PDB file of C-alpha atoms and ligand atoms in Angstrom:
ATOM      1  CA  MET A   1      -8.557  29.870   6.285  1.00  0.00           C
ATOM      2  CA  SER A   2      -9.759  26.144   4.194  1.00  0.00           C
ATOM      3  CA  ALA A   3     -11.648  23.280   6.028  1.00  0.00           C
ATOM      4  CA  VAL A   4      -9.722  21.079   7.849  1.00  0.00           C
ATOM      5  CA  GLN A   5     -10.330  16.990   7.324  1.00  0.00           C
ATOM      6  CA  THR A   6     -10.871  15.191   9.747  1.00  0.00           C
ATOM      7  CA  VAL A   7     -11.901  11.569   9.942  1.00  0.00           C
ATOM      8  CA  THR A   8     -15.850  12.036  10.149  1.00  0.00           C
ATOM      9  CA  GLY A   9     -15.534  14.500   7.160  1.00  0.00           C
ATOM     10  CA  PRO A  10     -14.095  18.418   6.751  1.00  0.00           C
ATOM     11  CA  VAL A  11     -15.036  21.358   9.187  1.00  0.00           C
ATOM     12  CA  ALA A  12     -14.606  24.699   9.248  1.00  0.00           C
ATOM     13  CA  PRO A  13     -11.581  26.216  11.284  1.00  0.00           C
ATOM     14  CA  GLU A  14     -14.004  27.395  13.961  1.00  0.00           C
ATOM     15  CA  GLN A  15     -15.443  23.977  14.736  1.00  0.00           C
ATOM     16  CA  LEU A  16     -11.965  22.667  15.584  1.00  0.00           C
ATOM     17  CA  GLY A  17     -12.565  24.234  19.079  1.00  0.00           C
ATOM     18  CA  VAL A  18     -10.530  23.175  22.124  1.00  0.00           C
ATOM     19  CA  THR A  19      -7.732  20.977  20.142  1.00  0.00           C
ATOM     20  CA  LEU A  20      -5.198  18.512  21.212  1.00  0.00           C
ATOM     21  CA  ILE A  21      -2.580  18.724  18.836  1.00  0.00           C
ATOM     22  CA  HIS A  22      -0.370  15.445  19.557  1.00  0.00           C
ATOM     23  CA  GLU A  23      -2.212  12.555  20.503  1.00  0.00           C
ATOM     24  CA  HIS A  24      -2.205   8.606  19.585  1.00  0.00           C
ATOM     25  CA  LEU A  25      -5.386   6.618  19.437  1.00  0.00           C
ATOM     26  CA  ARG A  26      -3.329   3.667  18.659  1.00  0.00           C
ATOM     27  CA  PHE A  27       0.549   3.140  17.691  1.00  0.00           C
ATOM     28  CA  ARG A  28       1.952  -0.034  16.464  1.00  0.00           C
ATOM     29  CA  ASP A  29       4.101  -1.263  13.605  1.00  0.00           C
ATOM     30  CA  GLU A  30       1.437  -2.320  10.608  1.00  0.00           C
ATOM     31  CA  ALA A  31       3.944  -4.832   9.668  1.00  0.00           C
ATOM     32  CA  VAL A  32       4.371  -6.876  12.756  1.00  0.00           C
ATOM     33  CA  ALA A  33       0.516  -6.569  13.121  1.00  0.00           C
ATOM     34  CA  ALA A  34      -0.373  -7.552   9.979  1.00  0.00           C
ATOM     35  CA  GLN A  35       2.003 -10.743  10.205  1.00  0.00           C
ATOM     36  CA  TRP A  36       0.604 -11.850  13.749  1.00  0.00           C
ATOM     37  CA  PRO A  37      -2.428 -10.306  14.217  1.00  0.00           C
ATOM     38  CA  GLU A  38      -3.173 -12.509  16.977  1.00  0.00           C
ATOM     39  CA  ARG A  39      -0.760 -11.006  18.729  1.00  0.00           C
ATOM     40  CA  TYR A  40      -2.695  -7.811  19.242  1.00  0.00           C
ATOM     41  CA  ASP A  41      -6.108  -7.552  20.374  1.00  0.00           C
ATOM     42  CA  GLU A  42      -8.257  -5.378  18.420  1.00  0.00           C
ATOM     43  CA  ARG A  43     -11.115  -4.959  20.841  1.00  0.00           C
ATOM     44  CA  ALA A  44      -9.170  -3.452  23.886  1.00  0.00           C
ATOM     45  CA  GLU A  45      -7.370  -1.474  21.550  1.00  0.00           C
ATOM     46  CA  MET A  46     -10.610  -0.031  20.600  1.00  0.00           C
ATOM     47  CA  ALA A  47     -11.702   0.524  24.092  1.00  0.00           C
ATOM     48  CA  ALA A  48      -8.464   1.970  24.958  1.00  0.00           C
ATOM     49  CA  ALA A  49      -8.692   4.716  22.717  1.00  0.00           C
ATOM     50  CA  VAL A  50     -12.365   5.570  23.192  1.00  0.00           C
ATOM     51  CA  GLN A  51     -11.491   5.275  26.834  1.00  0.00           C
ATOM     52  CA  ALA A  52      -8.808   7.749  26.463  1.00  0.00           C
ATOM     53  CA  VAL A  53     -10.843  10.465  23.969  1.00  0.00           C
ATOM     54  CA  ARG A  54     -13.809  10.209  26.295  1.00  0.00           C
ATOM     55  CA  ALA A  55     -11.577  11.229  29.392  1.00  0.00           C
ATOM     56  CA  ALA A  56      -9.867  14.307  27.282  1.00  0.00           C
ATOM     57  CA  LYS A  57     -14.080  15.090  25.471  1.00  0.00           C
ATOM     58  CA  GLU A  58     -14.944  15.426  29.433  1.00  0.00           C
ATOM     59  CA  ARG A  59     -11.935  18.375  29.698  1.00  0.00           C
ATOM     60  CA  GLY A  60     -13.708  20.014  27.124  1.00  0.00           C
ATOM     61  CA  VAL A  61     -11.686  18.662  24.354  1.00  0.00           C
ATOM     62  CA  GLN A  62     -13.364  18.755  20.902  1.00  0.00           C
ATOM     63  CA  THR A  63     -10.835  17.637  18.491  1.00  0.00           C
ATOM     64  CA  ILE A  64      -7.726  15.480  18.595  1.00  0.00           C
ATOM     65  CA  VAL A  65      -4.858  15.549  15.740  1.00  0.00           C
ATOM     66  CA  ASP A  66      -3.276  12.469  15.223  1.00  0.00           C
ATOM     67  CA  PRO A  67      -0.490  12.136  13.672  1.00  0.00           C
ATOM     68  CA  THR A  68      -0.047   8.458  13.283  1.00  0.00           C
ATOM     69  CA  ALA A  69       1.468   7.928   9.512  1.00  0.00           C
ATOM     70  CA  MET A  70       2.820   5.170   7.737  1.00  0.00           C
ATOM     71  CA  PHE A  71       5.128   2.892  10.295  1.00  0.00           C
ATOM     72  CA  GLY A  72       2.984   3.992  12.932  1.00  0.00           C
ATOM     73  CA  GLY A  73       0.157   1.579  11.894  1.00  0.00           C
ATOM     74  CA  ARG A  74      -2.092   4.427  10.795  1.00  0.00           C
ATOM     75  CA  ASP A  75      -5.606   2.907  10.106  1.00  0.00           C
ATOM     76  CA  VAL A  76      -8.191   5.812   9.246  1.00  0.00           C
ATOM     77  CA  ARG A  77     -11.232   2.885   9.734  1.00  0.00           C
ATOM     78  CA  PHE A  78     -10.370   2.404  13.220  1.00  0.00           C
ATOM     79  CA  MET A  79      -9.658   6.342  14.001  1.00  0.00           C
ATOM     80  CA  ARG A  80     -13.654   6.606  12.435  1.00  0.00           C
ATOM     81  CA  ALA A  81     -14.957   4.105  14.882  1.00  0.00           C
ATOM     82  CA  VAL A  82     -13.127   6.045  18.066  1.00  0.00           C
ATOM     83  CA  ALA A  83     -14.519   9.227  16.560  1.00  0.00           C
ATOM     84  CA  GLU A  84     -17.915   7.777  16.044  1.00  0.00           C
ATOM     85  CA  ALA A  85     -18.223   6.281  19.215  1.00  0.00           C
ATOM     86  CA  THR A  86     -16.851   9.574  21.305  1.00  0.00           C
ATOM     87  CA  GLY A  87     -18.392  12.656  19.241  1.00  0.00           C
ATOM     88  CA  VAL A  88     -14.674  14.087  19.017  1.00  0.00           C
ATOM     89  CA  GLN A  89     -12.915  15.101  15.910  1.00  0.00           C
ATOM     90  CA  ILE A  90     -10.177  13.232  15.043  1.00  0.00           C
ATOM     91  CA  VAL A  91      -7.459  14.751  12.253  1.00  0.00           C
ATOM     92  CA  PRO A  92      -5.950  12.276  10.289  1.00  0.00           C
ATOM     93  CA  CYS A  93      -2.290  12.733   8.400  1.00  0.00           C
ATOM     94  CA  THR A  94      -0.416  10.877   5.839  1.00  0.00           C
ATOM     95  CA  GLY A  95       3.444  10.991   5.317  1.00  0.00           C
ATOM     96  CA  ILE A  96       6.367   8.764   7.094  1.00  0.00           C
ATOM     97  CA  TYR A  97       7.614   8.141  10.245  1.00  0.00           C
ATOM     98  CA  SER A  98      10.636   6.824   9.889  1.00  0.00           C
ATOM     99  CA  TYR A  99      14.271   7.568  11.527  1.00  0.00           C
ATOM    100  CA  ASP A 100      16.041   6.218   8.147  1.00  0.00           C
ATOM    101  CA  HIS A 101      14.689   3.164   7.223  1.00  0.00           C
ATOM    102  CA  LEU A 102      12.997   3.142   4.213  1.00  0.00           C
ATOM    103  CA  PRO A 103      11.315  -0.008   1.940  1.00  0.00           C
ATOM    104  CA  PRO A 104      13.163  -0.567  -1.380  1.00  0.00           C
ATOM    105  CA  TYR A 105       9.424   0.702  -2.604  1.00  0.00           C
ATOM    106  CA  PHE A 106      10.077   4.527  -1.670  1.00  0.00           C
ATOM    107  CA  ALA A 107      14.077   3.842  -1.630  1.00  0.00           C
ATOM    108  CA  ASN A 108      14.100   2.865  -5.227  1.00  0.00           C
ATOM    109  CA  ARG A 109      11.284   5.810  -5.935  1.00  0.00           C
ATOM    110  CA  ASP A 110      12.070   9.347  -6.092  1.00  0.00           C
ATOM    111  CA  ILE A 111      11.111  12.441  -4.424  1.00  0.00           C
ATOM    112  CA  ASP A 112       8.343  13.571  -6.035  1.00  0.00           C
ATOM    113  CA  GLU A 113       6.771   9.950  -6.565  1.00  0.00           C
ATOM    114  CA  MET A 114       6.990   9.671  -2.935  1.00  0.00           C
ATOM    115  CA  ALA A 115       5.067  13.495  -2.605  1.00  0.00           C
ATOM    116  CA  GLU A 116       2.495  12.161  -5.317  1.00  0.00           C
ATOM    117  CA  HIS A 117       1.692   9.654  -2.283  1.00  0.00           C
ATOM    118  CA  PHE A 118       1.172  12.099   0.283  1.00  0.00           C
ATOM    119  CA  VAL A 119      -0.695  14.455  -2.164  1.00  0.00           C
ATOM    120  CA  ALA A 120      -2.958  11.550  -3.136  1.00  0.00           C
ATOM    121  CA  ASP A 121      -3.999  11.369   0.865  1.00  0.00           C
ATOM    122  CA  ILE A 122      -4.779  14.730   1.170  1.00  0.00           C
ATOM    123  CA  GLU A 123      -6.587  15.242  -2.487  1.00  0.00           C
ATOM    124  CA  ASP A 124      -8.392  11.670  -3.146  1.00  0.00           C
ATOM    125  CA  GLY A 125      -8.391  10.529   0.307  1.00  0.00           C
ATOM    126  CA  ILE A 126      -6.846   7.621   2.526  1.00  0.00           C
ATOM    127  CA  GLN A 127      -6.672   3.588   2.483  1.00  0.00           C
ATOM    128  CA  GLY A 128      -9.291   3.393   0.093  1.00  0.00           C
ATOM    129  CA  THR A 129     -11.955   5.737   1.944  1.00  0.00           C
ATOM    130  CA  GLU A 130     -12.871   9.338   1.332  1.00  0.00           C
ATOM    131  CA  ILE A 131     -11.130  10.194   4.653  1.00  0.00           C
ATOM    132  CA  ARG A 132      -8.106  12.663   3.610  1.00  0.00           C
ATOM    133  CA  ALA A 133      -5.222  13.910   5.176  1.00  0.00           C
ATOM    134  CA  ALA A 134      -5.013  17.382   6.854  1.00  0.00           C
ATOM    135  CA  PHE A 135      -1.333  17.687   7.437  1.00  0.00           C
ATOM    136  CA  ILE A 136       1.886  15.916   6.403  1.00  0.00           C
ATOM    137  CA  LYS A 137       3.767  13.687   9.366  1.00  0.00           C
ATOM    138  CA  CYS A 138       7.752  13.091   9.114  1.00  0.00           C
ATOM    139  CA  ALA A 139      10.354  12.427  11.545  1.00  0.00           C
ATOM    140  CA  ALA A 140      14.006  12.997  12.404  1.00  0.00           C
ATOM    141  CA  ASP A 141      15.646  10.725  15.642  1.00  0.00           C
ATOM    142  CA  ALA A 142      18.975   9.912  17.043  1.00  0.00           C
ATOM    143  CA  ALA A 143      19.990   8.576  13.964  1.00  0.00           C
ATOM    144  CA  GLY A 144      19.438  12.707  13.068  1.00  0.00           C
ATOM    145  CA  VAL A 145      19.028  14.000   9.508  1.00  0.00           C
ATOM    146  CA  SER A 146      20.056  10.867   7.166  1.00  0.00           C
ATOM    147  CA  ALA A 147      19.669  10.915   3.170  1.00  0.00           C
ATOM    148  CA  ASN A 148      16.308   8.978   3.942  1.00  0.00           C
ATOM    149  CA  VAL A 149      15.067  11.370   6.494  1.00  0.00           C
ATOM    150  CA  GLU A 150      16.133  14.166   4.074  1.00  0.00           C
ATOM    151  CA  LYS A 151      13.989  12.868   1.184  1.00  0.00           C
ATOM    152  CA  ILE A 152      10.846  12.210   3.777  1.00  0.00           C
ATOM    153  CA  HIS A 153      11.401  15.614   4.242  1.00  0.00           C
ATOM    154  CA  ARG A 154      11.676  17.197   1.099  1.00  0.00           C
ATOM    155  CA  ALA A 155       8.883  15.181  -0.051  1.00  0.00           C
ATOM    156  CA  ALA A 156       6.331  16.669   2.581  1.00  0.00           C
ATOM    157  CA  ALA A 157       7.725  19.839   2.066  1.00  0.00           C
ATOM    158  CA  ARG A 158       6.639  19.414  -1.572  1.00  0.00           C
ATOM    159  CA  ALA A 159       3.009  17.601  -0.538  1.00  0.00           C
ATOM    160  CA  SER A 160       2.489  21.129   1.646  1.00  0.00           C
ATOM    161  CA  LEU A 161       3.511  23.599  -1.177  1.00  0.00           C
ATOM    162  CA  ARG A 162       1.577  21.415  -3.943  1.00  0.00           C
ATOM    163  CA  THR A 163      -1.729  21.130  -1.432  1.00  0.00           C
ATOM    164  CA  GLY A 164      -1.569  24.239   1.243  1.00  0.00           C
ATOM    165  CA  VAL A 165      -1.551  21.647   4.076  1.00  0.00           C
ATOM    166  CA  PRO A 166       0.956  21.989   6.946  1.00  0.00           C
ATOM    167  CA  ILE A 167       3.689  19.590   8.539  1.00  0.00           C
ATOM    168  CA  MET A 168       4.499  18.047  11.607  1.00  0.00           C
ATOM    169  CA  ALA A 169       8.066  17.277  12.302  1.00  0.00           C
ATOM    170  CA  HIS A 170       9.100  14.714  14.753  1.00  0.00           C
ATOM    171  CA  SER A 171      12.240  15.885  16.155  1.00  0.00           C
ATOM    172  CA  MET A 172      15.050  14.641  18.789  1.00  0.00           C
ATOM    173  CA  PRO A 173      16.740  18.110  20.407  1.00  0.00           C
ATOM    174  CA  ALA A 174      18.972  15.630  22.295  1.00  0.00           C
ATOM    175  CA  VAL A 175      20.507  15.354  18.962  1.00  0.00           C
ATOM    176  CA  GLY A 176      19.738  18.966  17.369  1.00  0.00           C
ATOM    177  CA  THR A 177      17.927  17.896  14.801  1.00  0.00           C
ATOM    178  CA  GLY A 178      15.589  20.630  14.415  1.00  0.00           C
ATOM    179  CA  PRO A 179      18.015  23.421  12.404  1.00  0.00           C
ATOM    180  CA  ARG A 180      18.671  20.782   9.510  1.00  0.00           C
ATOM    181  CA  GLN A 181      15.134  19.996   9.154  1.00  0.00           C
ATOM    182  CA  LEU A 182      13.961  23.778   8.899  1.00  0.00           C
ATOM    183  CA  GLU A 183      16.919  24.219   6.774  1.00  0.00           C
ATOM    184  CA  ILE A 184      15.529  21.582   4.176  1.00  0.00           C
ATOM    185  CA  PHE A 185      11.856  23.056   4.425  1.00  0.00           C
ATOM    186  CA  ARG A 186      13.346  26.163   3.811  1.00  0.00           C
ATOM    187  CA  GLU A 187      15.231  25.371   0.999  1.00  0.00           C
ATOM    188  CA  GLU A 188      12.063  23.447  -0.407  1.00  0.00           C
ATOM    189  CA  GLY A 189      10.604  26.850  -0.261  1.00  0.00           C
ATOM    190  CA  VAL A 190       8.137  26.124   2.300  1.00  0.00           C
ATOM    191  CA  GLU A 191       6.795  28.841   4.633  1.00  0.00           C
ATOM    192  CA  LEU A 192       7.888  28.146   8.341  1.00  0.00           C
ATOM    193  CA  SER A 193       4.711  29.301   9.843  1.00  0.00           C
ATOM    194  CA  ARG A 194       3.040  25.806   8.305  1.00  0.00           C
ATOM    195  CA  VAL A 195       5.756  24.157  10.269  1.00  0.00           C
ATOM    196  CA  GLN A 196       5.272  22.131  13.314  1.00  0.00           C
ATOM    197  CA  ILE A 197       8.442  20.700  15.036  1.00  0.00           C
ATOM    198  CA  ALA A 198       7.012  17.963  17.569  1.00  0.00           C
ATOM    199  CA  HIS A 199       9.065  17.641  20.738  1.00  0.00           C
ATOM    200  CA  CYS A 200      10.530  20.892  21.458  1.00  0.00           C
ATOM    201  CA  GLY A 201       9.338  20.366  25.228  1.00  0.00           C
ATOM    202  CA  ASP A 202      12.038  17.543  25.590  1.00  0.00           C
ATOM    203  CA  SER A 203      14.529  20.163  25.803  1.00  0.00           C
ATOM    204  CA  SER A 204      15.917  22.579  28.885  1.00  0.00           C
ATOM    205  CA  ASP A 205      18.193  24.509  26.354  1.00  0.00           C
ATOM    206  CA  LEU A 206      16.181  27.816  25.927  1.00  0.00           C
ATOM    207  CA  GLY A 207      18.618  29.266  23.353  1.00  0.00           C
ATOM    208  CA  TYR A 208      18.192  26.059  21.103  1.00  0.00           C
ATOM    209  CA  LEU A 209      14.164  26.506  21.216  1.00  0.00           C
ATOM    210  CA  THR A 210      14.146  30.376  20.736  1.00  0.00           C
ATOM    211  CA  ALA A 211      16.348  29.929  17.509  1.00  0.00           C
ATOM    212  CA  LEU A 212      14.187  27.650  16.550  1.00  0.00           C
ATOM    213  CA  LEU A 213      10.718  29.887  17.296  1.00  0.00           C
ATOM    214  CA  ASP A 214      12.388  32.957  16.227  1.00  0.00           C
ATOM    215  CA  GLN A 215      12.016  31.515  12.872  1.00  0.00           C
ATOM    216  CA  GLY A 216       8.601  31.307  12.638  1.00  0.00           C
ATOM    217  CA  ILE A 217       7.604  27.869  13.551  1.00  0.00           C
ATOM    218  CA  TYR A 218       5.131  26.287  16.122  1.00  0.00           C
ATOM    219  CA  ALA A 219       7.051  24.439  18.666  1.00  0.00           C
ATOM    220  CA  GLY A 220       4.748  21.309  20.413  1.00  0.00           C
ATOM    221  CA  LEU A 221       5.745  20.759  24.346  1.00  0.00           C
ATOM    222  CA  ASP A 222       4.181  17.883  23.990  1.00  0.00           C
ATOM    223  CA  ARG A 223       5.505  15.000  25.475  1.00  0.00           C
ATOM    224  CA  TYR A 224       4.178  15.891  29.336  1.00  0.00           C
ATOM    225  CA  GLY A 225       3.964  12.250  31.354  1.00  0.00           C
ATOM    226  CA  LEU A 226       7.231  11.214  29.157  1.00  0.00           C
ATOM    227  CA  GLU A 227       9.989  11.757  31.923  1.00  0.00           C
ATOM    228  CA  VAL A 228      12.515   9.683  30.442  1.00  0.00           C
ATOM    229  CA  PHE A 229      13.310  12.660  28.206  1.00  0.00           C
ATOM    230  CA  LEU A 230      12.464  15.542  30.624  1.00  0.00           C
ATOM    231  CA  PRO A 231      10.433  15.446  33.751  1.00  0.00           C
ATOM    232  CA  ILE A 232       7.219  17.424  34.060  1.00  0.00           C
ATOM    233  CA  GLU A 233       8.678  19.898  36.606  1.00  0.00           C
ATOM    234  CA  GLN A 234      11.091  21.008  33.989  1.00  0.00           C
ATOM    235  CA  ARG A 235       8.591  20.797  30.582  1.00  0.00           C
ATOM    236  CA  ASN A 236       6.877  23.665  33.248  1.00  0.00           C
ATOM    237  CA  GLU A 237       9.873  25.699  33.997  1.00  0.00           C
ATOM    238  CA  ILE A 238      10.451  26.072  30.476  1.00  0.00           C
ATOM    239  CA  ALA A 239       6.721  26.259  28.965  1.00  0.00           C
ATOM    240  CA  ALA A 240       6.640  29.342  31.662  1.00  0.00           C
ATOM    241  CA  GLU A 241       9.668  30.996  30.344  1.00  0.00           C
ATOM    242  CA  LEU A 242       8.840  30.379  26.684  1.00  0.00           C
ATOM    243  CA  LEU A 243       5.424  32.289  27.499  1.00  0.00           C
ATOM    244  CA  ARG A 244       6.669  35.342  29.597  1.00  0.00           C
ATOM    245  CA  ARG A 245       9.467  35.769  26.572  1.00  0.00           C
ATOM    246  CA  GLY A 246       5.880  36.228  24.356  1.00  0.00           C
ATOM    247  CA  TYR A 247       5.918  32.854  22.118  1.00  0.00           C
ATOM    248  CA  ARG A 248       2.219  32.101  23.252  1.00  0.00           C
ATOM    249  CA  SER A 249       1.064  31.923  19.396  1.00  0.00           C
ATOM    250  CA  GLN A 250       3.608  29.464  18.426  1.00  0.00           C
ATOM    251  CA  LEU A 251       3.376  27.314  21.224  1.00  0.00           C
ATOM    252  CA  PHE A 252       1.614  23.384  21.747  1.00  0.00           C
ATOM    253  CA  LEU A 253       0.978  21.537  24.423  1.00  0.00           C
ATOM    254  CA  GLY A 254       0.257  17.854  24.822  1.00  0.00           C
ATOM    255  CA  GLN A 255       1.579  14.328  25.753  1.00  0.00           C
ATOM    256  CA  ASP A 256       1.781  12.293  22.498  1.00  0.00           C
ATOM    257  CA  PHE A 257      -0.065  10.196  24.654  1.00  0.00           C
ATOM    258  CA  CYS A 258      -0.503   6.227  22.915  1.00  0.00           C
ATOM    259  CA  ALA A 259      -3.579   5.011  23.842  1.00  0.00           C
ATOM    260  CA  SER A 260      -2.320   1.645  22.966  1.00  0.00           C
ATOM    261  CA  ILE A 261       1.074   1.051  21.696  1.00  0.00           C
ATOM    262  CA  ASP A 262       3.167  -2.035  21.437  1.00  0.00           C
ATOM    263  CA  TRP A 263       6.659  -1.038  21.379  1.00  0.00           C
ATOM    264  CA  PHE A 264       7.100  -2.785  24.927  1.00  0.00           C
ATOM    265  CA  ALA A 265       6.437  -5.813  26.364  1.00  0.00           C
ATOM    266  CA  PRO A 266       4.017  -5.531  28.963  1.00  0.00           C
ATOM    267  CA  ALA A 267       6.682  -6.068  31.615  1.00  0.00           C
ATOM    268  CA  ALA A 268       8.697  -3.972  30.332  1.00  0.00           C
ATOM    269  CA  ALA A 269       6.442  -1.599  30.049  1.00  0.00           C
ATOM    270  CA  GLU A 270       5.480  -1.619  33.992  1.00  0.00           C
ATOM    271  CA  ALA A 271       8.818  -1.446  34.392  1.00  0.00           C
ATOM    272  CA  MET A 272       8.976   1.922  32.814  1.00  0.00           C
ATOM    273  CA  VAL A 273       6.335   3.113  34.913  1.00  0.00           C
ATOM    274  CA  ALA A 274       7.885   2.049  38.464  1.00  0.00           C
ATOM    275  CA  GLN A 275      11.034   3.457  37.515  1.00  0.00           C
ATOM    276  CA  GLY A 276       9.451   6.834  36.694  1.00  0.00           C
ATOM    277  CA  ALA A 277      10.427   6.968  33.000  1.00  0.00           C
ATOM    278  CA  VAL A 278       6.704   7.349  32.436  1.00  0.00           C
ATOM    279  CA  ARG A 279       4.099   9.082  34.923  1.00  0.00           C
ATOM    280  CA  ASN A 280       0.685   9.357  34.721  1.00  0.00           C
ATOM    281  CA  TRP A 281       0.938   9.923  31.297  1.00  0.00           C
ATOM    282  CA  SER A 282      -2.812  10.567  29.389  1.00  0.00           C
ATOM    283  CA  MET A 283      -4.837  12.104  27.182  1.00  0.00           C
ATOM    284  CA  THR A 284      -5.631  14.094  30.303  1.00  0.00           C
ATOM    285  CA  LEU A 285      -2.143  14.888  32.180  1.00  0.00           C
ATOM    286  CA  ILE A 286      -2.211  18.452  30.791  1.00  0.00           C
ATOM    287  CA  PHE A 287      -5.593  19.352  32.119  1.00  0.00           C
ATOM    288  CA  ASP A 288      -5.203  17.754  35.633  1.00  0.00           C
ATOM    289  CA  GLU A 289      -1.683  18.605  36.282  1.00  0.00           C
ATOM    290  CA  VAL A 290       0.174  20.827  34.165  1.00  0.00           C
ATOM    291  CA  LEU A 291      -2.100  23.595  33.230  1.00  0.00           C
ATOM    292  CA  PRO A 292      -3.085  24.374  37.318  1.00  0.00           C
ATOM    293  CA  ALA A 293       0.948  24.109  37.819  1.00  0.00           C
ATOM    294  CA  LEU A 294       1.521  27.152  35.284  1.00  0.00           C
ATOM    295  CA  ARG A 295      -1.626  29.095  36.376  1.00  0.00           C
ATOM    296  CA  GLU A 296      -0.236  28.872  39.672  1.00  0.00           C
ATOM    297  CA  GLN A 297       3.071  30.588  38.099  1.00  0.00           C
ATOM    298  CA  GLY A 298       1.190  33.081  36.958  1.00  0.00           C
ATOM    299  CA  VAL A 299       2.023  32.665  33.392  1.00  0.00           C
ATOM    300  CA  PHE A 300      -1.135  30.619  32.542  1.00  0.00           C
ATOM    301  CA  ASP A 301      -4.950  32.563  32.165  1.00  0.00           C
ATOM    302  CA  GLU A 302      -7.838  31.869  30.191  1.00  0.00           C
ATOM    303  CA  GLU A 303      -6.741  33.956  27.366  1.00  0.00           C
ATOM    304  CA  THR A 304      -3.538  31.833  27.019  1.00  0.00           C
ATOM    305  CA  PHE A 305      -5.710  29.008  27.166  1.00  0.00           C
ATOM    306  CA  ALA A 306      -7.617  29.870  23.787  1.00  0.00           C
ATOM    307  CA  GLU A 307      -4.111  30.945  21.925  1.00  0.00           C
ATOM    308  CA  LEU A 308      -2.598  27.501  22.861  1.00  0.00           C
ATOM    309  CA  PHE A 309      -5.717  25.353  22.661  1.00  0.00           C
ATOM    310  CA  ILE A 310      -7.781  27.288  19.998  1.00  0.00           C
ATOM    311  CA  ALA A 311      -6.122  29.829  17.919  1.00  0.00           C
ATOM    312  CA  ASN A 312      -2.951  28.224  17.401  1.00  0.00           C
ATOM    313  CA  PRO A 313      -4.088  24.491  16.145  1.00  0.00           C
ATOM    314  CA  ARG A 314      -6.669  26.481  13.905  1.00  0.00           C
ATOM    315  CA  ARG A 315      -3.944  28.653  12.351  1.00  0.00           C
ATOM    316  CA  TRP A 316      -1.569  26.027  11.765  1.00  0.00           C
ATOM    317  CA  LEU A 317      -4.118  23.629  10.475  1.00  0.00           C
ATOM    318  CA  ALA A 318      -6.185  26.070   8.127  1.00  0.00           C
ATOM    319  CA  GLY A 319      -3.701  28.970   7.799  1.00  0.00           C
TER     320      GLY A 319
HETATM  321 ZN1  LIG B 401       4.012  11.196  18.502  1.00  0.00          ZN
END
């Protein structure tokens, strides 16, 4: 097992401890934020991130994996400030979070040139710092695995093979992106035990999920609170059934919580909560609501906790 990079330096895998695998300290479009900075309140964003991370720390969380990549406003200095303010280890990534669009910069460069950018973040440092990326992020969503999405996946795969760091791939079960994403990684020669398919928990299709899991991947049941994709009760039913079927060593629970996010105007965000599209979304929902429910169903004990929140993150990150 190799050291795992955090925004405050490398740590031994056994130092990761209780780990949340998919939460965002801040999520915003870097282009909009650069062009209209007055629309953003950096102090409020920092306060929200510190508050969310402190709340998780109070539940015993020692490490948070933050898969904010290009187009999500990745800012490792912001992340480091949150880590220093809270004492929680934050694990950063490289990669491109795009559902299809690529700027001409990357559209006109080939897969290997894109991969070199990821490798530089992993080996040399991110954004002029010595902070190094611990994993690679890519995404496929409603547009499916388009040519650009495939290019990013292949670049992620090649950077992973060169550096040994794992891959986290955002997926959209509603349009069944998972199998094609895995096919690309397999074609590139990536060991699928190094791949985490995020947002599997949006699906209640056990056949779809077990077909992915049986290829050896990690599956993120990681959007608790986003009722718009699947309500908590149904997420729990699926989680319980996957645990019963013995997939414990391949599962992650999480919230994909964003301490702040710029996707919606304040009134629209409030309406989503009022309409129940988002419910109790936070960095602590799984501790406060989900784990007690799973324990009540008899599918979750201390050993399961240690597997999902300590052993699985360590194994996925460190190999
Ligand atoms: Zn996310």
